[in-house]
Coordinates of C-alpha atoms (C1' of nucleotides) in Angstrom, one line a residue:
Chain A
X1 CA 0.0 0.0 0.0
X2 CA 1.1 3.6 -1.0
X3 CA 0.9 6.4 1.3
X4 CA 1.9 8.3 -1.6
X5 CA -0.8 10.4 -3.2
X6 CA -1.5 10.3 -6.7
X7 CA -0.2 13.4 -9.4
X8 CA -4.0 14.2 -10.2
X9 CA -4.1 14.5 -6.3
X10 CA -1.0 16.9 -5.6
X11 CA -1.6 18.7 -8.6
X12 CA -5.9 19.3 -7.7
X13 CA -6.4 18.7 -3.9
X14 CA -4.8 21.5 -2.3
X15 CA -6.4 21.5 1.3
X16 CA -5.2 19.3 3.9
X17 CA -6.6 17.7 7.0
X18 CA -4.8 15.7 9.4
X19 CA -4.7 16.0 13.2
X20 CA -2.2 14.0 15.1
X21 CA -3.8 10.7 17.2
X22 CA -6.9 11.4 15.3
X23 CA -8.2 8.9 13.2
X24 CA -10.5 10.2 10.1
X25 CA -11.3 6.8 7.6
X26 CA -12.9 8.4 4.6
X27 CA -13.6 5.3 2.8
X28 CA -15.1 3.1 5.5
X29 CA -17.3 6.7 6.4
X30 CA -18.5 6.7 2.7
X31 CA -19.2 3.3 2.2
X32 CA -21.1 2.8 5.1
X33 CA -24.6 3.0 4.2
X34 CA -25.2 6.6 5.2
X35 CA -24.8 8.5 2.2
X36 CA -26.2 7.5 -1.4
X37 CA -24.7 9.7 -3.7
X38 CA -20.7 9.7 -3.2
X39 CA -18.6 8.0 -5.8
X40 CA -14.8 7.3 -6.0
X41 CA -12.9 7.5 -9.3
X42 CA -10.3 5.3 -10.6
X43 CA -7.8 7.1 -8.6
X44 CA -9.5 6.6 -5.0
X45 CA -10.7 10.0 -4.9
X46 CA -14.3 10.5 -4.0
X47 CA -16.7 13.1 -5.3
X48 CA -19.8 14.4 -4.0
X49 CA -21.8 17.5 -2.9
X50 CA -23.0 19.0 0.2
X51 CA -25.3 21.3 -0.2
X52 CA -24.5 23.2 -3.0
X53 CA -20.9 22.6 -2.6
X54 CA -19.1 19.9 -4.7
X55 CA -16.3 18.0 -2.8
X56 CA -13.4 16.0 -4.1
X57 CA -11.6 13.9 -1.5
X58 CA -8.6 11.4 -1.5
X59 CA -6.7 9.6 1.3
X60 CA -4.4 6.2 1.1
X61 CA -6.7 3.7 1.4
X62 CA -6.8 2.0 5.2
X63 CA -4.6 4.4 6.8
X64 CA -7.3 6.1 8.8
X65 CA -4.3 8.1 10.5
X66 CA -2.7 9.5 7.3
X67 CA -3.8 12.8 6.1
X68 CA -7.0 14.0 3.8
X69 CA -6.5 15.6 0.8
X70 CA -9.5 17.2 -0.6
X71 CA -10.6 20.1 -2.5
X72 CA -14.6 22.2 -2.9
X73 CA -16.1 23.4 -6.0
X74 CA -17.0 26.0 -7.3
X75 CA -15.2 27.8 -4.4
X76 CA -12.4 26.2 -3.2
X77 CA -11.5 25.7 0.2
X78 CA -14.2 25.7 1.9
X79 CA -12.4 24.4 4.9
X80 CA -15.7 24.8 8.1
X81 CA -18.0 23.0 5.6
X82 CA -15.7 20.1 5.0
X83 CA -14.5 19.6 8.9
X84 CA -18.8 20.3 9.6
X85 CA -20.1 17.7 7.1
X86 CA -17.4 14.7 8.1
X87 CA -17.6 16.0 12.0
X88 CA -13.9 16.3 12.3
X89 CA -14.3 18.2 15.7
X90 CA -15.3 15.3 17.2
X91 CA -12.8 13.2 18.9
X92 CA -13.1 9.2 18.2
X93 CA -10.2 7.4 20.8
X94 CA -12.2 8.4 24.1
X95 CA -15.5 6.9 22.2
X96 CA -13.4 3.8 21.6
X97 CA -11.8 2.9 24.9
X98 CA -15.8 3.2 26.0
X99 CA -17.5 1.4 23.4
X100 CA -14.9 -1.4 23.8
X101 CA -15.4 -1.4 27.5
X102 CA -18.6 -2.0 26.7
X103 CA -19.2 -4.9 24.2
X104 CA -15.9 -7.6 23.2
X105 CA -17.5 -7.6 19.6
X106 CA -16.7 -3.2 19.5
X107 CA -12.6 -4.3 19.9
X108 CA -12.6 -5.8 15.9
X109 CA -15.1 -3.4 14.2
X110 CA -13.0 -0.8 15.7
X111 CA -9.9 -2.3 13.9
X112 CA -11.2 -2.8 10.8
X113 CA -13.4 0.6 10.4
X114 CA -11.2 2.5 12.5
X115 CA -11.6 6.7 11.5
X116 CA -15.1 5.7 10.2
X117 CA -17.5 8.8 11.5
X118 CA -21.5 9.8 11.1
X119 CA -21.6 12.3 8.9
X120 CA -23.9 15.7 9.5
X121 CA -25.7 15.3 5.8
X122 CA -27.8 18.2 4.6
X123 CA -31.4 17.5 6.3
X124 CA -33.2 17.5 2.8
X125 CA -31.1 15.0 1.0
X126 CA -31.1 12.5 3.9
X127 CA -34.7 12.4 4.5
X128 CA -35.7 12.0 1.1
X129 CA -32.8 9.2 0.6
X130 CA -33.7 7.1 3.4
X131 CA -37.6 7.7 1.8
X132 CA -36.1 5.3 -0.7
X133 CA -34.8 2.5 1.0
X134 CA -37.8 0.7 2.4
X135 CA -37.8 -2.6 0.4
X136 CA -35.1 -1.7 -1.6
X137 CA -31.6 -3.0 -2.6
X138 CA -28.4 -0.4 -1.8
X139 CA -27.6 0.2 -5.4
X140 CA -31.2 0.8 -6.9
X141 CA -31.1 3.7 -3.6
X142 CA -28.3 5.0 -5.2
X143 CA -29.9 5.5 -8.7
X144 CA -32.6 6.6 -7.9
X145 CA -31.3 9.4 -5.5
X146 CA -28.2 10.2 -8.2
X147 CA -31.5 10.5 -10.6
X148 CA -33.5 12.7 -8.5
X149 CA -30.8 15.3 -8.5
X150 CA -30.3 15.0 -11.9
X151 CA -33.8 16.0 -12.5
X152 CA -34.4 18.2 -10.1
X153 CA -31.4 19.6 -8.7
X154 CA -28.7 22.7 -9.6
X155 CA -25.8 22.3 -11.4
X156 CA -22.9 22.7 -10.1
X157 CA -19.8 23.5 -12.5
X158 CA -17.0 21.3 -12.4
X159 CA -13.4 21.3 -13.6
X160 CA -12.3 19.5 -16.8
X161 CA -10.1 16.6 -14.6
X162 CA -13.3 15.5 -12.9
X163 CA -14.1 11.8 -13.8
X164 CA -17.6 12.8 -13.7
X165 CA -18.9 14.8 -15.7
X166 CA -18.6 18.9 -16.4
X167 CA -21.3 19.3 -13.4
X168 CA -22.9 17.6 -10.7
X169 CA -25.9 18.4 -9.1
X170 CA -27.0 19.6 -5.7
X171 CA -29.6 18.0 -3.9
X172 CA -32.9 19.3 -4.9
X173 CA -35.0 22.2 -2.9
X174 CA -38.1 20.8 -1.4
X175 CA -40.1 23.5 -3.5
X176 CA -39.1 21.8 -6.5
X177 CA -39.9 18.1 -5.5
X178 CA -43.5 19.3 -5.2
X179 CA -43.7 19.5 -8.6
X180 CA -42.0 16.4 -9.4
X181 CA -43.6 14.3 -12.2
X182 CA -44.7 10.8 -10.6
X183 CA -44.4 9.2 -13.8
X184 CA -41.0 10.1 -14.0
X185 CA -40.1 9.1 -10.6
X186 CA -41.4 5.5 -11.3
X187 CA -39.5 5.5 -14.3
X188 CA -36.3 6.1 -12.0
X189 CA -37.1 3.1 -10.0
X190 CA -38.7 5.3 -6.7
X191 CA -41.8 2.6 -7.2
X192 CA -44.3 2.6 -5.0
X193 CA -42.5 5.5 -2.9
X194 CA -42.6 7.9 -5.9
X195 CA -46.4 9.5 -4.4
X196 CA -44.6 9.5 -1.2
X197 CA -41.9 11.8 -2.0
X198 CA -43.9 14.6 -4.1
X199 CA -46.4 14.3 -1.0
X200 CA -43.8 14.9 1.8
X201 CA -41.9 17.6 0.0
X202 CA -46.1 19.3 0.0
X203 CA -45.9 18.7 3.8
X204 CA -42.0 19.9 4.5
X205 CA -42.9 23.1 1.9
X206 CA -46.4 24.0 3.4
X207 CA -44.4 23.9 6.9
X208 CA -42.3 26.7 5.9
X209 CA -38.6 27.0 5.1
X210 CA -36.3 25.5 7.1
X211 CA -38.6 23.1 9.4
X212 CA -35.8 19.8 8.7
X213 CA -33.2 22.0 9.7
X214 CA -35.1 23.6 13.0
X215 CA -35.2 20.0 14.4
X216 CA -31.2 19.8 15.2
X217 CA -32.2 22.0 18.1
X218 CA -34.9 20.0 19.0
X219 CA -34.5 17.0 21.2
X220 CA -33.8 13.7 20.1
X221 CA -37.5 12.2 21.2
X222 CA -39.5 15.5 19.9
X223 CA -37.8 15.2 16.6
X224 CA -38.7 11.6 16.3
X225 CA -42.2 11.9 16.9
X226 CA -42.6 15.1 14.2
X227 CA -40.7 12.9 11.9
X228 CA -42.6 9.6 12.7
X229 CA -46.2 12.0 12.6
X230 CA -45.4 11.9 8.3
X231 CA -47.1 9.8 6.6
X232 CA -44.8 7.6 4.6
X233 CA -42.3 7.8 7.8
X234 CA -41.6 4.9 10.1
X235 CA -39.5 4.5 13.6
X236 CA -36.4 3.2 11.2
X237 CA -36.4 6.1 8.8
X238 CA -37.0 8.5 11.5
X239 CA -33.6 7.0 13.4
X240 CA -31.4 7.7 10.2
X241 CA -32.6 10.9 9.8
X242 CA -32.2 12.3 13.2
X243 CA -28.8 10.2 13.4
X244 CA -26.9 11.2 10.4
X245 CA -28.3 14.6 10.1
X246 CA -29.9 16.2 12.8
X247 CA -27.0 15.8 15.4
X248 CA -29.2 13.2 17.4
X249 CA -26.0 11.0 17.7
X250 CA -28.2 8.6 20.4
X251 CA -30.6 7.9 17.6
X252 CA -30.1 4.0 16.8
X253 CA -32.0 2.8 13.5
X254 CA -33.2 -0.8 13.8
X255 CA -33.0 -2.7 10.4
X256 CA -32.7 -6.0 9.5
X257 CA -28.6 -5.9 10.4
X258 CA -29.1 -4.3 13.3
X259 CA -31.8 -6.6 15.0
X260 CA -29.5 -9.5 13.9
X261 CA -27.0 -7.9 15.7
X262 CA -28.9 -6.5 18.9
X263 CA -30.4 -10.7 19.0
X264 CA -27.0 -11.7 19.1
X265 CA -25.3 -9.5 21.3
X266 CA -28.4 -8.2 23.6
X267 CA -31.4 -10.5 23.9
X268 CA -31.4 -14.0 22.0
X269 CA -34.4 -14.7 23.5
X270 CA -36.1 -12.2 21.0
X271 CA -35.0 -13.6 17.7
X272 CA -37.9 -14.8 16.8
X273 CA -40.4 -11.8 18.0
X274 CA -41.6 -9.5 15.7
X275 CA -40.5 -6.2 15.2
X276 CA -43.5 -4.6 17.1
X277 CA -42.9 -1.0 18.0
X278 CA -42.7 -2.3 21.6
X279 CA -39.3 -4.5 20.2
X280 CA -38.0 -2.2 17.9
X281 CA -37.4 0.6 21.4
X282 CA -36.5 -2.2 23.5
X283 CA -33.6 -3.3 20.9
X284 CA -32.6 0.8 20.4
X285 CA -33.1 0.8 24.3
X286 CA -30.2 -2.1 24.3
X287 CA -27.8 0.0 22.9
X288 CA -28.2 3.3 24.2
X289 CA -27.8 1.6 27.4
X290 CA -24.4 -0.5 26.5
X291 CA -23.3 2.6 24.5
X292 CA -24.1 5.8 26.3
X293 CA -24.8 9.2 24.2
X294 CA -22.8 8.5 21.2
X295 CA -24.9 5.0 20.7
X296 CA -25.5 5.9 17.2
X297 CA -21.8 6.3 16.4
X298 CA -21.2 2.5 17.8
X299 CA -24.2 1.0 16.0
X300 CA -22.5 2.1 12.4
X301 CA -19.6 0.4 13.7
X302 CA -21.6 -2.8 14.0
X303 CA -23.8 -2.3 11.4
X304 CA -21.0 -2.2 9.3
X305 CA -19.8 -5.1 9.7
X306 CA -22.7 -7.2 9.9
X307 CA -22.8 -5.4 6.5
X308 CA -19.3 -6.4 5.5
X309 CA -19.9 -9.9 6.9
X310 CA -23.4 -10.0 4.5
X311 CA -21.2 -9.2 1.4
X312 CA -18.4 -12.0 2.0
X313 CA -21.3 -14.2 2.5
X314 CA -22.5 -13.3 -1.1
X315 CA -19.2 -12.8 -2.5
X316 CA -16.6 -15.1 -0.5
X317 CA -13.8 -13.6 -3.3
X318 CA -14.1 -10.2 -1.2
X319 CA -12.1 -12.3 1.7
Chain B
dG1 C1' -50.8 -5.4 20.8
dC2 C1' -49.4 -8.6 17.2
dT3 C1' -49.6 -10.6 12.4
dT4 C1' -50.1 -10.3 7.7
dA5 C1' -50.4 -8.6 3.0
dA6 C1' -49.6 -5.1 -0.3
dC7 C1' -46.7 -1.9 -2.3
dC8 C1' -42.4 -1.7 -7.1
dT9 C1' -38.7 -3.8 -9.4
dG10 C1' -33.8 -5.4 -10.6
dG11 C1' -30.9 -8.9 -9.9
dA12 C1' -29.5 -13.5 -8.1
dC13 C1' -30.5 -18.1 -8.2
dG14 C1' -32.3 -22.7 -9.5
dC15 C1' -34.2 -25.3 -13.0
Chain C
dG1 C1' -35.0 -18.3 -20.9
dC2 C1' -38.3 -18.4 -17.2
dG3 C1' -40.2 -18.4 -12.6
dT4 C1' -39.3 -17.4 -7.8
dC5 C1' -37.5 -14.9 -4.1
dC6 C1' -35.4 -11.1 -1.8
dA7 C1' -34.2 -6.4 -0.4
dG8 C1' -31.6 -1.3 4.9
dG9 C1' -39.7 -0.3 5.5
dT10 C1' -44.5 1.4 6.2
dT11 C1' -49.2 1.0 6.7
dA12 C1' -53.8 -0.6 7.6
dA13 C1' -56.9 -4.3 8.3
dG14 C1' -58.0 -8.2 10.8
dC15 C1' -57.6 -10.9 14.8

DNA sequence: GCTTAACCTGGACGC
DNA sequence: GCGTCCAGGTTAAGC
């Protein structure tokens, strides 16, 4: 493995972020399952936007400890963004010696994701992404998000060297989902969720500007219930919303991986109960207990790896 | 308070 | 090539 960055990097990627002891794993962050729309090109670096800002980012791959190239478009160096959106203020080794404390299984996730971190997503994009993945496989969320913002979403201009394309686009405003064709949705694989999506963005634009964002100064149980009081919106979707954008970092989202894992680790007895809302808090209960404020952090530790574990199960030539 | 079926559809798998 | 099953969930009806 090469520590050494490519030319396209030196050359392009003029910021740097690295803090010493402080472990930042940009890969195993992006890969995790809480984002839908990042890629990474043929040379490792990975492009997406936040907000209105595009992002290109490279670091030697598993050497959470080595530093972060990255660069913003169009204005560059947009340095309190960057550190807001990957939540570089936070400090991950005190988390660790706790979680670990807490649960043996914490010791090799910790290993192998080591540097992974929730990211603070814009509110809009995540709660209409997560609107996608009831029922649905990881890469038909990704298309369908990647085509939502192509439809619906502003440009933004790109240099020439970018792998994809001369723009990509911004998340779309809620004002102009409500106008979304549901046709065309269907026809970009939303399904049975494309009424959903031009009905919420009604709600969220009829609420008045800004209502997602208001509820990271909410607390964690009132922004559940507003979230939950949506038609469309369950206890699960609520969870990733207020967990990997509305600072709720207690929030634990109970899906398939991580009932398998709260069964094995927490209660074996309830394997084979349903997931009642009665189970599904008892199981987020389970970890907030064994994993104190920053549960949320923890659980994408695990849930990763269940995750991992799933894919060598499909594909054993990823061992 | 729990169980079940319906909601879309691409891809994997068995035949 | 074709049929069947499954996937990061939610909801409402029936019991």
């Amino acid at each position: 493995m090469s520590l050494l960055a490519p030319a396209v990097v030196q050359e392009h990627l003029s910021n740097v972020w690295q803090k010493p002891g402080e472990p930042f794993n940009v890969s195993a962050t992006l890969e995790s399952g809480q984002a839908f729309r990042w890629r990474k090109d043929v040379a490792g670096i990975w492009w997406g936007t936040v907000g209105k800002v595009a992002f290109a980012v490279w670091q030697a791959e598993g050497s959470p400890f080595s530093p972060v190239f990255w660069e913003s478009f169009p204005v560059a160096g947009q340095t309190e963004l960057f550190e807001d959106f990957f939540r570089l203020s936070l400090s991950l080794p005190t988390l660790y010696a706790e979680w670990e404390s807490a649960e043996a299984e914490m010791d090799a996730c910790i290993q192998s994701f080591c540097g992974l971190r929730v990211l603070r997503q814009d509110p809009v994009e995540c709660f209409f992404g997560f609107q996608c993945a009831s029922c649905n496989t990881v890469i038909k969320i990704e298309r369908s998000v990647r085509k939502l913002a192509e439809r619906y979403g502003q440009p933004i201009l790109m240099p020439e060297w970018c792998p994809f394309g001369p723009v990509l686009y911004a998340f779309p405003e809620v004002e102009s989902l409500t106008s979304a064709d549901e046709a065309t949705l269907r026809a970009d694989l939303w399904g049975f969720r494309a009424p959903r999506v031009i009905a919420l963005a009604s709600i969220l634009a009829s609420e008045g500007e800004g209502v997602l964002h208001r509820l990271r100064s909410v607390p964690y149980m009132e922004a559940h219930a507003y979230l939950c009081s949506l038609q469309g919106i369950g206890a699960k979707v609520a969870d990733c919303i207020c967990l990997f954008c509305l600072d709720k970092d207690c929030a634990v989202p109970i899906d398939t991986h991580t009932r398998q894992i709260a069964v094995r680790l927490f209660s074996p007895d309830s394997s084979s109960r349903s997931l009642t809302p009665r189970v599904y808090a008892m199981m987020a209960d389970a970890y907030r207990e064994r994993f104190g404020l920053y549960a949320g952090w923890a659980q994408q530790y695990l849930f990763f790896g269940e995750l991992r574990r799933a894919e060598r199960f499909m594909d054993p030539k990823l061992d």
